[in-house]
């Protein structure tokens, strides 16, 4: 267990809790991940990875999102934050230097009537052409 560092162990514990919540405590994937978490052995981690990878894409995505939310909650708790996880800055503030550097590209963008939000590119929209 010397090659299994503390951060990896903590992450595997979060994943184990999430998988148990989503699939149930008696599910094969839950048991494999729990075994890898408790033993820390490389073979158990390999078997847990194989069991998790065998899940359908939508289920892995669902578990991943839930595990990420749980990790953020744990970080907030450790930092003593009560507010939802996030930054004080607005996401549009991050784009300001780029907009000032290329004014021609800015004028080519359409703006909605509601403010400086623009519609997504066509390839990201769900409507068919």
XYZ file of C-alpha atoms in Angstrom:
129
model
C 0.000 0.000 0.000
C 3.060 2.250 -0.093
C 2.389 3.301 -3.704
C -1.204 4.321 -2.895
C -0.991 7.928 -1.715
C -3.409 9.724 0.555
C -5.090 11.774 -2.185
C -5.793 8.706 -4.318
C -7.180 6.897 -1.302
C -9.464 9.827 -0.473
C -10.673 10.033 -4.095
C -11.361 6.297 -4.166
C -13.335 6.650 -0.943
C -15.488 9.377 -2.512
C -16.028 7.202 -5.576
C -16.863 4.226 -3.380
C -19.493 6.188 -1.453
C -21.007 7.546 -4.661
C -21.147 4.178 -6.415
C -22.722 2.639 -3.333
C -25.369 5.356 -3.304
C -26.131 5.065 -7.023
C -25.922 1.295 -7.542
C -26.579 -0.050 -4.070
C -24.240 -1.580 -1.482
C -24.549 -5.132 -2.818
C -23.728 -4.331 -6.464
C -20.610 -5.985 -7.912
C -19.039 -2.665 -8.921
C -19.634 -1.272 -5.436
C -17.996 -4.302 -3.843
C -14.955 -4.123 -6.154
C -14.414 -0.420 -5.536
C -14.910 -0.843 -1.774
C -12.368 -3.676 -1.762
C -9.849 -1.503 -3.626
C -10.466 1.332 -1.190
C -9.987 -0.775 1.923
C -7.021 -2.869 0.735
C -5.192 -0.378 -1.479
C -3.643 -3.278 -3.396
C -2.822 -2.703 -7.031
C -4.699 -5.819 -8.200
C -7.843 -4.689 -6.363
C -7.594 -1.234 -7.936
C -7.197 -2.886 -11.356
C -10.289 -5.024 -10.810
C -12.273 -2.012 -9.566
C -11.298 -0.041 -12.669
C -12.353 -2.916 -14.929
C -15.706 -3.251 -13.154
C -16.349 0.500 -13.330
C -15.339 0.695 -17.009
C -17.839 -2.072 -17.797
C -20.719 0.207 -16.762
C -22.666 1.987 -19.519
C -21.460 5.487 -20.433
C -24.526 7.232 -19.016
C -24.097 5.494 -15.669
C -20.383 6.320 -15.432
C -21.189 9.929 -16.279
C -23.925 10.076 -13.647
C -21.632 8.591 -11.003
C -18.804 10.920 -12.017
C -20.995 13.997 -11.657
C -22.278 12.878 -8.275
C -18.736 12.086 -7.079
C -17.549 15.502 -8.221
C -20.357 17.220 -6.304
C -19.510 15.171 -3.219
C -15.824 16.097 -3.541
C -16.728 19.799 -3.778
C -18.922 19.461 -0.691
C -16.067 17.827 1.229
C -13.673 20.586 0.162
C -16.176 23.256 1.235
C -16.568 21.549 4.581
C -12.797 21.311 5.101
C -12.369 24.976 4.207
C -15.236 25.974 6.450
C -17.244 27.546 3.646
C -20.996 27.651 3.887
C -21.784 29.277 0.543
C -22.035 27.196 -2.638
C -18.726 26.336 -4.223
C -17.711 28.934 -6.766
C -15.692 32.020 -7.353
C -16.543 35.620 -6.696
C -15.633 36.574 -10.254
C -18.127 36.435 -13.045
C -17.104 34.053 -15.846
C -17.270 36.925 -18.335
C -14.471 38.721 -16.449
C -12.092 36.009 -17.561
C -12.665 36.878 -21.220
C -12.043 40.648 -20.972
C -8.345 40.778 -22.022
C -9.106 38.727 -25.115
C -11.979 41.013 -26.110
C -9.817 44.118 -25.758
C -7.050 42.555 -27.849
C -9.327 41.788 -30.815
C -12.065 44.408 -31.250
C -12.898 43.197 -34.791
C -13.838 39.740 -33.516
C -16.030 41.295 -30.849
C -18.057 43.314 -33.338
C -18.652 40.204 -35.439
C -20.416 38.474 -32.543
C -24.173 38.788 -32.117
C -25.500 39.909 -28.787
C -28.875 38.957 -27.359
C -31.355 41.600 -26.301
C -30.879 40.445 -22.684
C -27.296 41.652 -22.335
C -23.844 40.561 -23.337
C -24.728 36.854 -23.556
C -24.528 35.429 -27.036
C -26.192 32.407 -28.524
C -24.090 29.232 -28.741
C -22.554 28.248 -32.066
C -24.832 26.225 -34.321
C -22.851 23.021 -33.892
C -23.616 23.139 -30.148
C -27.348 23.657 -30.519
C -29.694 20.683 -30.372
C -31.902 21.759 -33.235
C -31.557 20.017 -36.565
C -30.906 21.949 -39.695
